[in-house]
Each structure stands twice: as structure tokens, then as C-alpha cells.
PDB file of C-alpha atoms in Angstrom:
ATOM      1  CA  UNK A 106       3.333  23.116 -17.530  1.00 30.00           C
ATOM      2  CA  UNK A 107       0.948  24.010 -14.968  1.00 32.00           C
ATOM      3  CA  UNK A 108       1.179  27.953 -13.727  1.00 34.00           C
ATOM      4  CA  UNK A 109       0.942  28.108 -10.328  1.00 30.00           C
ATOM      5  CA  UNK A 110      -1.752  28.689  -7.700  1.00 32.00           C
ATOM      6  CA  UNK A 111      -2.528  30.415  -5.142  1.00 30.00           C
ATOM      7  CA  UNK A 112      -2.743  28.840  -1.725  1.00 28.00           C
ATOM      8  CA  UNK A 113      -6.824  28.379  -0.388  1.00 26.00           C
ATOM      9  CA  UNK A 114      -6.214  29.258   3.703  1.00 26.00           C
ATOM     10  CA  UNK A 115      -5.007  33.220   3.696  1.00 28.00           C
ATOM     11  CA  UNK A 116      -8.424  34.593   4.621  1.00 28.00           C
ATOM     12  CA  UNK A 117      -8.750  37.524   6.352  1.00 28.00           C
ATOM     13  CA  UNK A 118     -11.572  39.707   7.042  1.00 27.00           C
ATOM     14  CA  UNK A 119     -12.000  42.832   4.992  1.00 30.00           C
ATOM     15  CA  UNK A 120     -13.987  46.222   4.806  1.00 30.00           C
ATOM     16  CA  UNK A 121     -17.715  45.974   3.739  1.00 26.00           C
ATOM     17  CA  UNK A 122     -20.150  48.454   1.782  1.00 33.00           C
ATOM     18  CA  UNK A 123     -23.220  47.815   3.485  1.00 35.00           C
ATOM     19  CA  UNK A 124     -25.615  49.245   6.501  1.00 32.00           C
ATOM     20  CA  UNK A 125     -25.713  46.752   9.219  1.00 30.00           C
ATOM     21  CA  UNK A 126     -23.184  43.879   8.974  1.00 28.00           C
ATOM     22  CA  UNK A 127     -19.670  43.355   9.979  1.00 31.00           C
ATOM     23  CA  UNK A 128     -17.543  41.186   8.086  1.00 33.00           C
ATOM     24  CA  UNK A 129     -15.784  38.438  10.052  1.00 35.00           C
ATOM     25  CA  UNK A 130     -12.543  36.338   8.627  1.00 35.00           C
ATOM     26  CA  UNK A 131     -12.022  32.192   9.222  1.00 34.00           C
ATOM     27  CA  UNK A 132      -9.684  32.124  11.891  1.00 34.00           C
ATOM     28  CA  UNK A 133      -9.234  35.252  14.286  1.00 31.00           C
ATOM     29  CA  UNK A 134     -12.872  36.215  14.043  1.00 31.00           C
ATOM     30  CA  UNK A 135     -11.983  40.068  13.769  1.00 32.00           C
ATOM     31  CA  UNK A 136     -15.019  42.040  12.642  1.00 31.00           C
ATOM     32  CA  UNK A 137     -13.856  44.381   9.731  1.00 31.00           C
ATOM     33  CA  UNK A 138     -14.139  48.276   8.979  1.00 30.00           C
ATOM     34  CA  UNK A 139     -17.728  49.243   8.286  1.00 26.00           C
ATOM     35  CA  UNK A 140     -18.705  51.842   5.882  1.00 28.00           C
ATOM     36  CA  UNK A 141     -22.366  52.840   6.339  1.00 28.00           C
ATOM     37  CA  UNK A 142     -24.277  53.183   2.949  1.00 30.00           C
ATOM     38  CA  UNK A 143     -27.657  52.508   3.639  1.00 28.00           C
ATOM     39  CA  UNK A 144     -29.984  51.644   0.886  1.00 32.00           C
ATOM     40  CA  UNK A 145     -33.278  50.343   1.794  1.00 31.00           C
ATOM     41  CA  UNK A 146     -33.279  46.716   0.113  1.00 33.00           C
ATOM     42  CA  UNK A 147     -29.859  46.711  -1.427  1.00 34.00           C
ATOM     43  CA  UNK A 148     -27.550  45.456   1.585  1.00 34.00           C
ATOM     44  CA  UNK A 149     -27.194  41.753   3.029  1.00 34.00           C
ATOM     45  CA  UNK A 150     -24.845  39.487   5.087  1.00 33.00           C
ATOM     46  CA  UNK A 151     -21.401  39.215   3.945  1.00 30.00           C
ATOM     47  CA  UNK A 152     -19.253  35.651   3.833  1.00 35.00           C
ATOM     48  CA  UNK A 153     -16.106  35.119   2.818  1.00 35.00           C
ATOM     49  CA  UNK A 154     -14.881  32.408   0.173  1.00 38.00           C
ATOM     50  CA  UNK A 155     -12.048  30.759  -1.510  1.00 50.00           C
ATOM     51  CA  UNK A 156     -13.768  28.180  -3.379  1.00 56.00           C
ATOM     52  CA  UNK A 157     -11.276  29.586  -6.946  1.00 52.00           C
ATOM     53  CA  UNK A 158      -8.271  29.487  -4.678  1.00 49.00           C
ATOM     54  CA  UNK A 159      -7.914  33.111  -4.219  1.00 47.00           C
ATOM     55  CA  UNK A 160      -8.067  34.859  -1.284  1.00 48.00           C
ATOM     56  CA  UNK A 161     -11.349  34.686   0.422  1.00 59.00           C
ATOM     57  CA  UNK A 162     -13.772  37.905  -0.185  1.00 76.00           C
ATOM     58  CA  UNK A 163     -16.638  39.197   0.464  1.00 88.00           C
ATOM     59  CA  UNK A 164     -19.879  38.114  -1.287  1.00 92.00           C
ATOM     60  CA  UNK A 165     -22.819  40.390  -1.886  1.00 91.00           C
ATOM     61  CA  UNK A 166     -26.049  38.641  -1.966  1.00 94.00           C
ATOM     62  CA  UNK A 167     -29.332  40.031  -2.740  1.00 95.00           C
ATOM     63  CA  UNK A 168     -30.994  37.128  -4.636  1.00 97.00           C
ATOM     64  CA  UNK A 169     -35.217  37.227  -4.266  1.00 97.00           C
ATOM     65  CA  UNK A 170     -35.334  40.794  -3.100  1.00 96.00           C
ATOM     66  CA  UNK A 171     -37.707  41.588  -5.633  1.00 96.00           C
ATOM     67  CA  UNK A 172     -35.565  44.733  -6.902  1.00 97.00           C
ATOM     68  CA  UNK A 173     -36.225  46.587 -10.209  1.00 97.00           C
ATOM     69  CA  UNK A 174     -34.461  48.615 -12.338  1.00 98.00           C
ATOM     70  CA  UNK A 175     -35.285  51.314 -10.431  1.00 97.00           C
ATOM     71  CA  UNK A 176     -33.550  50.128  -7.157  1.00 97.00           C
ATOM     72  CA  UNK A 177     -30.410  48.797  -9.278  1.00 97.00           C
ATOM     73  CA  UNK A 178     -29.895  51.566 -11.123  1.00 97.00           C
ATOM     74  CA  UNK A 179     -29.710  53.840  -7.759  1.00 96.00           C
ATOM     75  CA  UNK A 180     -27.461  50.981  -6.368  1.00 93.00           C
ATOM     76  CA  UNK A 181     -25.174  51.475  -9.447  1.00 95.00           C
ATOM     77  CA  UNK A 182     -24.751  55.107  -9.191  1.00 94.00           C
ATOM     78  CA  UNK A 183     -23.516  54.814  -5.726  1.00 92.00           C
ATOM     79  CA  UNK A 184     -21.496  51.626  -6.937  1.00 90.00           C
ATOM     80  CA  UNK A 185     -19.487  54.123  -9.221  1.00 91.00           C
ATOM     81  CA  UNK A 186     -19.120  57.371  -6.601  1.00 89.00           C
ATOM     82  CA  UNK A 187     -18.055  55.038  -3.958  1.00 87.00           C
ATOM     83  CA  UNK A 188     -17.263  51.664  -4.988  1.00 81.00           C
ATOM     84  CA  UNK A 189     -16.320  48.842  -2.027  1.00 77.00           C
ATOM     85  CA  UNK A 190     -12.780  48.082  -1.361  1.00 68.00           C
ATOM     86  CA  UNK A 191     -11.190  45.533  -3.234  1.00 72.00           C
ATOM     87  CA  UNK A 192     -12.130  42.513  -0.860  1.00 83.00           C
ATOM     88  CA  UNK A 193     -15.498  41.707  -3.042  1.00 90.00           C
ATOM     89  CA  UNK A 194     -15.327  38.911  -5.016  1.00 93.00           C
ATOM     90  CA  UNK A 195     -18.910  37.735  -5.686  1.00 95.00           C
ATOM     91  CA  UNK A 196     -22.231  39.631  -6.654  1.00 96.00           C
ATOM     92  CA  UNK A 197     -25.315  38.065  -6.770  1.00 97.00           C
ATOM     93  CA  UNK A 198     -28.596  39.543  -7.906  1.00 98.00           C
ATOM     94  CA  UNK A 199     -30.233  36.569  -8.879  1.00 98.00           C
ATOM     95  CA  UNK A 200     -34.108  35.693  -8.776  1.00 98.00           C
ATOM     96  CA  UNK A 201     -35.170  39.650  -9.320  1.00 98.00           C
ATOM     97  CA  UNK A 202     -37.094  41.446 -11.602  1.00 97.00           C
ATOM     98  CA  UNK A 203     -33.989  42.857 -13.522  1.00 98.00           C
ATOM     99  CA  UNK A 204     -34.405  44.230 -17.632  1.00 98.00           C
ATOM    100  CA  UNK A 205     -31.868  45.234 -19.848  1.00 98.00           C
ATOM    101  CA  UNK A 206     -32.640  48.919 -18.457  1.00 97.00           C
ATOM    102  CA  UNK A 207     -30.032  48.256 -15.277  1.00 98.00           C
ATOM    103  CA  UNK A 208     -28.373  44.828 -16.772  1.00 98.00           C
ATOM    104  CA  UNK A 209     -26.518  47.300 -19.278  1.00 98.00           C
ATOM    105  CA  UNK A 210     -25.253  49.953 -17.028  1.00 97.00           C
ATOM    106  CA  UNK A 211     -24.409  47.349 -14.480  1.00 97.00           C
ATOM    107  CA  UNK A 212     -22.112  45.859 -16.919  1.00 97.00           C
ATOM    108  CA  UNK A 213     -20.440  48.927 -17.730  1.00 97.00           C
ATOM    109  CA  UNK A 214     -19.911  50.020 -13.886  1.00 96.00           C
ATOM    110  CA  UNK A 215     -17.925  46.653 -13.696  1.00 95.00           C
ATOM    111  CA  UNK A 216     -15.651  47.506 -16.017  1.00 93.00           C
ATOM    112  CA  UNK A 217     -15.158  51.005 -15.056  1.00 93.00           C
ATOM    113  CA  UNK A 218     -14.890  50.175 -11.254  1.00 91.00           C
ATOM    114  CA  UNK A 219     -12.524  46.889 -11.775  1.00 88.00           C
ATOM    115  CA  UNK A 220     -13.168  45.045  -8.905  1.00 89.00           C
ATOM    116  CA  UNK A 221     -11.618  41.329  -8.859  1.00 90.00           C
ATOM    117  CA  UNK A 222     -14.474  39.574  -9.023  1.00 93.00           C
ATOM    118  CA  UNK A 223     -15.092  35.728  -9.117  1.00 95.00           C
ATOM    119  CA  UNK A 224     -18.361  35.335  -9.751  1.00 97.00           C
ATOM    120  CA  UNK A 225     -21.178  37.192 -10.772  1.00 98.00           C
ATOM    121  CA  UNK A 226     -24.872  35.888 -10.481  1.00 98.00           C
ATOM    122  CA  UNK A 227     -27.830  37.164 -12.682  1.00 98.00           C
ATOM    123  CA  UNK A 228     -29.994  34.032 -13.569  1.00 98.00           C
ATOM    124  CA  UNK A 229     -33.809  34.176 -12.914  1.00 98.00           C
ATOM    125  CA  UNK A 230     -34.491  37.718 -14.323  1.00 98.00           C
ATOM    126  CA  UNK A 231     -35.416  39.330 -17.762  1.00 98.00           C
ATOM    127  CA  UNK A 232     -31.526  40.664 -18.979  1.00 98.00           C
ATOM    128  CA  UNK A 233     -31.749  39.921 -22.691  1.00 98.00           C
ATOM    129  CA  UNK A 234     -28.534  40.224 -25.053  1.00 98.00           C
ATOM    130  CA  UNK A 235     -28.111  43.796 -24.722  1.00 98.00           C
ATOM    131  CA  UNK A 236     -26.847  42.806 -21.704  1.00 98.00           C
ATOM    132  CA  UNK A 237     -24.883  40.021 -22.995  1.00 98.00           C
ATOM    133  CA  UNK A 238     -22.984  42.035 -24.803  1.00 98.00           C
ATOM    134  CA  UNK A 239     -22.202  44.523 -21.964  1.00 98.00           C
ATOM    135  CA  UNK A 240     -20.765  41.898 -19.939  1.00 98.00           C
ATOM    136  CA  UNK A 241     -19.222  39.813 -22.927  1.00 98.00           C
ATOM    137  CA  UNK A 242     -16.842  42.899 -23.111  1.00 97.00           C
ATOM    138  CA  UNK A 243     -16.402  42.641 -19.301  1.00 97.00           C
ATOM    139  CA  UNK A 244     -15.069  39.142 -19.826  1.00 97.00           C
ATOM    140  CA  UNK A 245     -12.942  40.380 -22.703  1.00 96.00           C
ATOM    141  CA  UNK A 246     -11.308  43.192 -21.526  1.00 95.00           C
ATOM    142  CA  UNK A 247     -11.615  43.256 -17.403  1.00 94.00           C
ATOM    143  CA  UNK A 248      -8.138  43.455 -15.420  1.00 91.00           C
ATOM    144  CA  UNK A 249      -9.109  40.369 -13.401  1.00 92.00           C
ATOM    145  CA  UNK A 250     -10.206  36.901 -14.786  1.00 95.00           C
ATOM    146  CA  UNK A 251     -14.137  36.158 -13.948  1.00 97.00           C
ATOM    147  CA  UNK A 252     -14.159  32.487 -12.784  1.00 96.00           C
ATOM    148  CA  UNK A 253     -18.364  32.149 -13.142  1.00 98.00           C
ATOM    149  CA  UNK A 254     -21.067  34.043 -14.936  1.00 98.00           C
ATOM    150  CA  UNK A 255     -24.454  32.884 -14.097  1.00 98.00           C
ATOM    151  CA  UNK A 256     -26.873  33.844 -16.567  1.00 98.00           C
ATOM    152  CA  UNK A 257     -29.602  31.338 -16.836  1.00 98.00           C
ATOM    153  CA  UNK A 258     -33.315  31.562 -17.154  1.00 98.00           C
ATOM    154  CA  UNK A 259     -33.241  35.001 -18.445  1.00 98.00           C
ATOM    155  CA  UNK A 260     -34.431  35.860 -22.383  1.00 97.00           C
ATOM    156  CA  UNK A 261     -31.713  35.698 -24.215  1.00 98.00           C
ATOM    157  CA  UNK A 262     -30.962  35.046 -27.533  1.00 97.00           C
ATOM    158  CA  UNK A 263     -28.373  33.388 -29.944  1.00 96.00           C
ATOM    159  CA  UNK A 264     -26.914  37.066 -30.663  1.00 96.00           C
ATOM    160  CA  UNK A 265     -26.329  37.316 -26.848  1.00 98.00           C
ATOM    161  CA  UNK A 266     -24.969  33.894 -26.638  1.00 98.00           C
ATOM    162  CA  UNK A 267     -22.488  34.028 -29.042  1.00 97.00           C
ATOM    163  CA  UNK A 268     -21.254  37.365 -28.074  1.00 98.00           C
ATOM    164  CA  UNK A 269     -20.375  35.758 -25.022  1.00 98.00           C
ATOM    165  CA  UNK A 270     -18.669  32.744 -26.719  1.00 98.00           C
ATOM    166  CA  UNK A 271     -16.861  34.687 -28.690  1.00 97.00           C
ATOM    167  CA  UNK A 272     -15.556  36.905 -25.728  1.00 98.00           C
ATOM    168  CA  UNK A 273     -13.940  34.345 -23.432  1.00 97.00           C
ATOM    169  CA  UNK A 274     -12.229  33.159 -26.311  1.00 96.00           C
ATOM    170  CA  UNK A 275     -10.908  36.103 -27.570  1.00 96.00           C
ATOM    171  CA  UNK A 276      -9.398  37.415 -23.679  1.00 96.00           C
ATOM    172  CA  UNK A 277      -6.082  37.447 -23.077  1.00 94.00           C
ATOM    173  CA  UNK A 278      -4.800  37.362 -20.068  1.00 91.00           C
ATOM    174  CA  UNK A 279      -2.519  40.573 -20.355  1.00 87.00           C
ATOM    175  CA  UNK A 280       0.724  38.706 -21.152  1.00 88.00           C
ATOM    176  CA  UNK A 281      -0.454  38.147 -24.746  1.00 88.00           C
ATOM    177  CA  UNK A 282      -2.111  34.023 -24.045  1.00 90.00           C
ATOM    178  CA  UNK A 283      -5.449  33.442 -23.769  1.00 93.00           C
ATOM    179  CA  UNK A 284      -7.070  33.710 -20.471  1.00 95.00           C
ATOM    180  CA  UNK A 285      -9.359  31.030 -20.181  1.00 95.00           C
ATOM    181  CA  UNK A 286      -8.776  28.145 -19.397  1.00 93.00           C
ATOM    182  CA  UNK A 287      -7.171  29.947 -16.504  1.00 93.00           C
ATOM    183  CA  UNK A 288      -4.605  28.767 -13.660  1.00 89.00           C
ATOM    184  CA  UNK A 289      -5.776  31.842 -11.524  1.00 87.00           C
ATOM    185  CA  UNK A 290      -9.400  30.465 -10.834  1.00 83.00           C
ATOM    186  CA  UNK A 291      -8.677  26.692 -10.479  1.00 74.00           C
ATOM    187  CA  UNK A 292      -7.538  24.667  -7.516  1.00 70.00           C
ATOM    188  CA  UNK A 293      -3.561  23.911  -7.043  1.00 74.00           C
ATOM    189  CA  UNK A 294      -3.013  25.910  -9.917  1.00 77.00           C
ATOM    190  CA  UNK A 295      -4.514  24.063 -12.679  1.00 86.00           C
ATOM    191  CA  UNK A 296      -6.222  25.608 -15.679  1.00 92.00           C
ATOM    192  CA  UNK A 297     -10.022  25.894 -15.281  1.00 94.00           C
ATOM    193  CA  UNK A 298     -12.774  26.792 -18.118  1.00 96.00           C
ATOM    194  CA  UNK A 299     -14.980  30.228 -17.635  1.00 97.00           C
ATOM    195  CA  UNK A 300     -18.036  28.534 -15.544  1.00 98.00           C
ATOM    196  CA  UNK A 301     -20.931  29.970 -18.071  1.00 98.00           C
ATOM    197  CA  UNK A 302     -25.048  29.175 -17.574  1.00 98.00           C
ATOM    198  CA  UNK A 303     -26.876  29.837 -20.458  1.00 98.00           C
ATOM    199  CA  UNK A 304     -29.668  27.098 -20.135  1.00 96.00           C
ATOM    200  CA  UNK A 305     -33.443  28.379 -19.526  1.00 97.00           C
ATOM    201  CA  UNK A 306     -33.073  30.670 -22.612  1.00 98.00           C
ATOM    202  CA  UNK A 307     -34.054  31.413 -26.063  1.00 97.00           C
ATOM    203  CA  UNK A 308     -30.566  30.401 -27.705  1.00 96.00           C
ATOM    204  CA  UNK A 309     -32.253  28.214 -30.526  1.00 89.00           C
ATOM    205  CA  UNK A 310     -30.699  26.588 -33.486  1.00 86.00           C
ATOM    206  CA  UNK A 311     -27.394  26.177 -32.168  1.00 88.00           C
ATOM    207  CA  UNK A 312     -24.889  23.566 -32.018  1.00 90.00           C
ATOM    208  CA  UNK A 313     -22.059  22.758 -29.845  1.00 91.00           C
ATOM    209  CA  UNK A 314     -19.930  22.359 -33.099  1.00 93.00           C
ATOM    210  CA  UNK A 315     -21.405  25.363 -34.507  1.00 95.00           C
ATOM    211  CA  UNK A 316     -19.957  27.297 -30.768  1.00 96.00           C
ATOM    212  CA  UNK A 317     -16.707  25.151 -31.088  1.00 94.00           C
ATOM    213  CA  UNK A 318     -16.030  26.263 -34.456  1.00 94.00           C
ATOM    214  CA  UNK A 319     -16.978  30.183 -33.887  1.00 95.00           C
ATOM    215  CA  UNK A 320     -14.734  30.012 -30.646  1.00 95.00           C
ATOM    216  CA  UNK A 321     -11.609  28.283 -32.525  1.00 92.00           C
ATOM    217  CA  UNK A 322     -12.089  31.010 -35.176  1.00 93.00           C
ATOM    218  CA  UNK A 323     -11.613  33.766 -32.803  1.00 94.00           C
ATOM    219  CA  UNK A 324      -8.895  32.117 -31.025  1.00 92.00           C
ATOM    220  CA  UNK A 325      -7.071  32.075 -34.675  1.00 90.00           C
ATOM    221  CA  UNK A 326      -7.882  35.756 -35.350  1.00 91.00           C
ATOM    222  CA  UNK A 327      -6.182  36.896 -31.492  1.00 91.00           C
ATOM    223  CA  UNK A 328      -2.845  34.732 -32.819  1.00 89.00           C
ATOM    224  CA  UNK A 329      -3.783  32.201 -30.042  1.00 88.00           C
ATOM    225  CA  UNK A 330      -3.105  28.065 -30.569  1.00 74.00           C
ATOM    226  CA  UNK A 331      -6.337  26.440 -31.476  1.00 68.00           C
ATOM    227  CA  UNK A 332      -6.349  23.697 -33.711  1.00 73.00           C
ATOM    228  CA  UNK A 333      -7.429  20.848 -32.160  1.00 77.00           C
ATOM    229  CA  UNK A 334      -8.327  21.990 -28.862  1.00 85.00           C
ATOM    230  CA  UNK A 335     -11.855  21.617 -27.650  1.00 89.00           C
ATOM    231  CA  UNK A 336     -12.971  24.874 -27.326  1.00 94.00           C
ATOM    232  CA  UNK A 337     -16.480  24.037 -25.185  1.00 95.00           C
ATOM    233  CA  UNK A 338     -17.415  21.366 -22.374  1.00 95.00           C
ATOM    234  CA  UNK A 339     -21.192  20.575 -21.698  1.00 94.00           C
ATOM    235  CA  UNK A 340     -19.756  19.666 -17.831  1.00 93.00           C
ATOM    236  CA  UNK A 341     -22.384  16.453 -17.968  1.00 90.00           C
ATOM    237  CA  UNK A 342     -22.539  15.466 -14.383  1.00 87.00           C
ATOM    238  CA  UNK A 343     -20.615  12.372 -13.450  1.00 84.00           C
ATOM    239  CA  UNK A 344     -17.485  13.201 -15.245  1.00 86.00           C
ATOM    240  CA  UNK A 345     -15.655  15.197 -13.062  1.00 89.00           C
ATOM    241  CA  UNK A 346     -16.679  18.653 -14.215  1.00 93.00           C
ATOM    242  CA  UNK A 347     -17.312  21.503 -12.048  1.00 93.00           C
ATOM    243  CA  UNK A 348     -16.150  25.354 -11.916  1.00 93.00           C
ATOM    244  CA  UNK A 349     -13.669  25.003 -10.428  1.00 88.00           C
ATOM    245  CA  UNK A 350     -12.164  21.718 -12.270  1.00 91.00           C
ATOM    246  CA  UNK A 351     -12.306  19.753 -15.686  1.00 92.00           C
ATOM    247  CA  UNK A 352     -11.633  16.769 -16.603  1.00 90.00           C
ATOM    248  CA  UNK A 353     -10.980  17.303 -20.295  1.00 89.00           C
ATOM    249  CA  UNK A 354      -8.157  19.744 -20.261  1.00 87.00           C
ATOM    250  CA  UNK A 355      -6.472  19.876 -23.680  1.00 82.00           C
ATOM    251  CA  UNK A 356      -2.778  20.845 -24.232  1.00 74.00           C
ATOM    252  CA  UNK A 357      -0.595  21.487 -27.640  1.00 65.00           C
ATOM    253  CA  UNK A 358       2.608  19.040 -27.453  1.00 60.00           C
ATOM    254  CA  UNK A 359       5.244  20.347 -25.308  1.00 56.00           C
ATOM    255  CA  UNK A 360       3.042  23.479 -24.485  1.00 64.00           C
ATOM    256  CA  UNK A 361       0.232  25.224 -22.331  1.00 73.00           C
ATOM    257  CA  UNK A 362      -3.228  24.085 -21.704  1.00 75.00           C
ATOM    258  CA  UNK A 363      -5.532  25.256 -24.653  1.00 82.00           C
ATOM    259  CA  UNK A 364      -8.453  24.290 -23.876  1.00 88.00           C
ATOM    260  CA  UNK A 365     -11.124  23.771 -22.853  1.00 95.00           C
ATOM    261  CA  UNK A 366     -12.174  27.667 -22.562  1.00 96.00           C
ATOM    262  CA  UNK A 367     -15.991  27.195 -21.480  1.00 97.00           C
ATOM    263  CA  UNK A 368     -17.725  25.096 -19.169  1.00 97.00           C
ATOM    264  CA  UNK A 369     -21.717  25.610 -20.084  1.00 96.00           C
ATOM    265  CA  UNK A 370     -23.344  22.540 -18.500  1.00 96.00           C
ATOM    266  CA  UNK A 371     -27.266  22.556 -19.826  1.00 95.00           C
ATOM    267  CA  UNK A 372     -26.803  24.450 -22.718  1.00 95.00           C
ATOM    268  CA  UNK A 373     -29.400  21.913 -24.854  1.00 93.00           C
ATOM    269  CA  UNK A 374     -31.890  23.063 -22.163  1.00 94.00           C
ATOM    270  CA  UNK A 375     -33.682  25.933 -23.675  1.00 95.00           C
ATOM    271  CA  UNK A 376     -37.254  27.757 -23.488  1.00 91.00           C
ATOM    272  CA  UNK A 377     -39.745  26.957 -26.345  1.00 80.00           C
ATOM    273  CA  UNK A 378     -41.906  28.464 -28.118  1.00 64.00           C
ATOM    274  CA  UNK A 379     -43.293  32.215 -27.689  1.00 61.00           C
ATOM    275  CA  UNK A 380     -42.914  32.652 -24.199  1.00 57.00           C
ATOM    276  CA  UNK A 381     -40.247  34.965 -24.097  1.00 55.00           C
ATOM    277  CA  UNK A 382     -40.715  37.729 -21.659  1.00 53.00           C
ATOM    278  CA  UNK A 383     -40.713  41.440 -22.869  1.00 47.00           C
ATOM    279  CA  UNK A 384     -37.323  42.988 -22.454  1.00 49.00           C
ATOM    280  CA  UNK A 385     -36.508  46.561 -22.612  1.00 45.00           C
ATOM    281  CA  UNK A 386     -33.520  47.041 -24.676  1.00 45.00           C
ATOM    282  CA  UNK A 387     -31.059  49.208 -24.076  1.00 44.00           C
ATOM    283  CA  UNK A 388     -31.494  52.286 -26.167  1.00 40.00           C
ATOM    284  CA  UNK A 389     -34.832  51.220 -27.193  1.00 36.00           C
ATOM    285  CA  UNK A 390     -37.595  53.290 -28.865  1.00 31.00           C
ATOM    286  CA  UNK A 391     -41.536  53.918 -26.999  1.00 31.00           C
ATOM    287  CA  UNK A 392     -43.700  51.881 -29.326  1.00 31.00           C
ATOM    288  CA  UNK A 393     -45.590  53.980 -32.223  1.00 32.00           C
ATOM    289  CA  UNK A 394     -48.718  56.033 -31.018  1.00 31.00           C
ATOM    290  CA  UNK A 395     -51.872  53.832 -32.736  1.00 33.00           C
ATOM    291  CA  UNK A 396     -53.500  56.405 -35.667  1.00 33.00           C
ATOM    292  CA  UNK A 397     -56.928  57.762 -34.646  1.00 37.00           C
ATOM    293  CA  UNK A 398     -59.866  55.271 -35.869  1.00 40.00           C
ATOM    294  CA  UNK A 399     -61.342  57.474 -39.284  1.00 42.00           C
ATOM    295  CA  UNK A 400     -64.538  59.215 -38.072  1.00 45.00           C
ATOM    296  CA  UNK A 401     -67.505  57.320 -38.227  1.00 47.00           C
ATOM    297  CA  UNK A 402     -70.237  57.641 -40.575  1.00 48.00           C
ATOM    298  CA  UNK A 403     -72.751  59.941 -38.531  1.00 50.00           C
ATOM    299  CA  UNK A 404     -70.052  62.126 -37.704  1.00 51.00           C
ATOM    300  CA  UNK A 405     -69.430  63.524 -41.737  1.00 53.00           C
ATOM    301  CA  UNK A 406     -71.149  66.791 -42.871  1.00 56.00           C
ATOM    302  CA  UNK A 407     -74.141  65.815 -44.718  1.00 58.00           C
ATOM    303  CA  UNK A 408     -72.237  67.486 -47.984  1.00 61.00           C
ATOM    304  CA  UNK A 409     -69.487  64.747 -47.512  1.00 60.00           C
ATOM    305  CA  UNK A 410     -72.256  61.575 -47.078  1.00 58.00           C
ATOM    306  CA  UNK A 411     -73.904  63.081 -50.355  1.00 63.00           C
ATOM    307  CA  UNK A 412     -70.111  62.883 -51.963  1.00 61.00           C
ATOM    308  CA  UNK A 413     -69.868  59.697 -50.979  1.00 57.00           C
ATOM    309  CA  UNK A 414     -72.974  58.162 -51.801  1.00 58.00           C
ATOM    310  CA  UNK A 415     -72.308  59.794 -55.372  1.00 58.00           C
ATOM    311  CA  UNK A 416     -68.834  58.094 -55.779  1.00 56.00           C
ATOM    312  CA  UNK A 417     -70.504  54.714 -54.346  1.00 54.00           C
ATOM    313  CA  UNK A 418     -74.117  54.523 -55.612  1.00 53.00           C
TER     314      UNK A 418
END
């Protein structure tokens, strides 16, 4: 039996946390309350969405703004002190210059503030495994179900990717049942896997069968039914899979849908070679300073030169 879904058309305006735009809900076009928080390079217009079946919310779209770690850390500090109201459902910081220095704190802030986010977009940055691991904790322990996590075109390796897959497999919906596939993010209450974009990273030498086995073992560890269920769907184009629907749902006999857990399209498309960008890891240590070069021959005293000649005639 599929669990019930929420309607798509119950839209209303919501309060904002920016410095120059008023919210408008579809229908009455009523502007929402405006919070005045000025921060250069961080604010954008917001638009409501109902893509995943939930009530339409606000979108922070900060893509391709040249945002650096310094600017992002300032935003995170503000986000923690004065979080927005609970209408925010999507955060987009794609195509910027973010590294693990801000990515780790961003993930921790999401856990701390506990907004009902549905979509997080961080693709086309320089984020690495440290950020992926923190976001895996968010996937597993957040009070709300994330529908989409976009991390393509970064510097994530096998370690970070496996942490994300295992977190999706282990996550609970709060009732003792697995969170994914989730009825709360699908169309008309139909369960949907997590939409996880990880292509164009550095996740090498990992086969889909290996990911499946690791996720299935994690499901067993958590006490979920896993045997025979598909864990990973590659969402190939033309087969009917998308971020809000899966054509290959699998249910146990007379029981709930138990897979797939994750949609991960284009996962096989990874960077090759040794051209990985430099990523600042969390808790990284500064490089060792180069030792001073030994003194030149001309800098030695006459006594030292005579002693060296006696040792090496």
C-alpha cells in the first residue's frame, strides 16, 4: 500500500530572508513579509516550487555568483544566528568557488537549523570528501527528507561517495522504517529514491554492484528488509525515471516498497587522470616549510674547507 501524498496546489506566500525581494505565492500574488539582512553577493530573488509534492516554498538561488569560502562562512554565521522561516525548501550554491573549508560548516549548519529542505545544489565547486561526509550525516539524521542532492563536478572520491550511499541506506523515517524510497517527496504519494548527482568527480574503480552490496549490507545492519531489493538505479534517460519518479520500484511480498534507495544518473562519468583540483580539507594542516639549503662552498670558513679536503682528498 502506498502511503498518502500531499497535494501539489496548496501554495502560499512565505517570509523571506533576503534584502531586496518580496515573496509572491501563485494565485493571490500576495507579497510575504521581508526580513532585512544585507549581505553583498548573497541575496537573490526567490520563487516557489511544488516539484516534490510538498507545499511550495522559497528557493535561494546563488548560482554562479563567484562566492568564495570567506563569503559563504559569513553567510553561515548569519544563517545560524537568524535562520529563515520554515518556507525555505531549496538552496543553490552551484558554480562557485567553495571548498571543504565552507562546505563542512554548511553541512553542520543544515543539521543545526533543521529546515525542511527538499533540494540542495552544490555542483560545480571544489568540494571534497570532508563535505560529502558531513552531508551524509545530514542525509541520515536530518528531521526532514531531502529529495535531491547535487554534488557533481567537484573533487569527491570513493570515500565520500560511499559515505553518502551508506547514509541513504541507513536513514530512518522516524518510525523505524527506512527513509528512502520516500513517499513524502514523490508524486501522488508514490515512493521515490533520493536523487543523488555525483558524476564528474574522482570516484574511480567503484562498480555499481559493489555499491549495491554495501548499501544492502547497511540495510541489514539497520534491521530493514533488503534481500532482493535493488539499491541503486542509474536512471537512464528514456526509462521513466526522474527526480520525482522511479520506473523500477521494488516491494517485498505484501509489504512496503523497499527499493531502489538512490537514483544516481551518470555515475560512471568520472574525471580521469591526475588533474584533480586542490581541495582544502577540514582540519587540514599547513604544508611543511622547506628546510634551508646547505651553505655554499664559498660560505665555509677556511678551517672547514681544509677539514673537508682532508676527509675527501
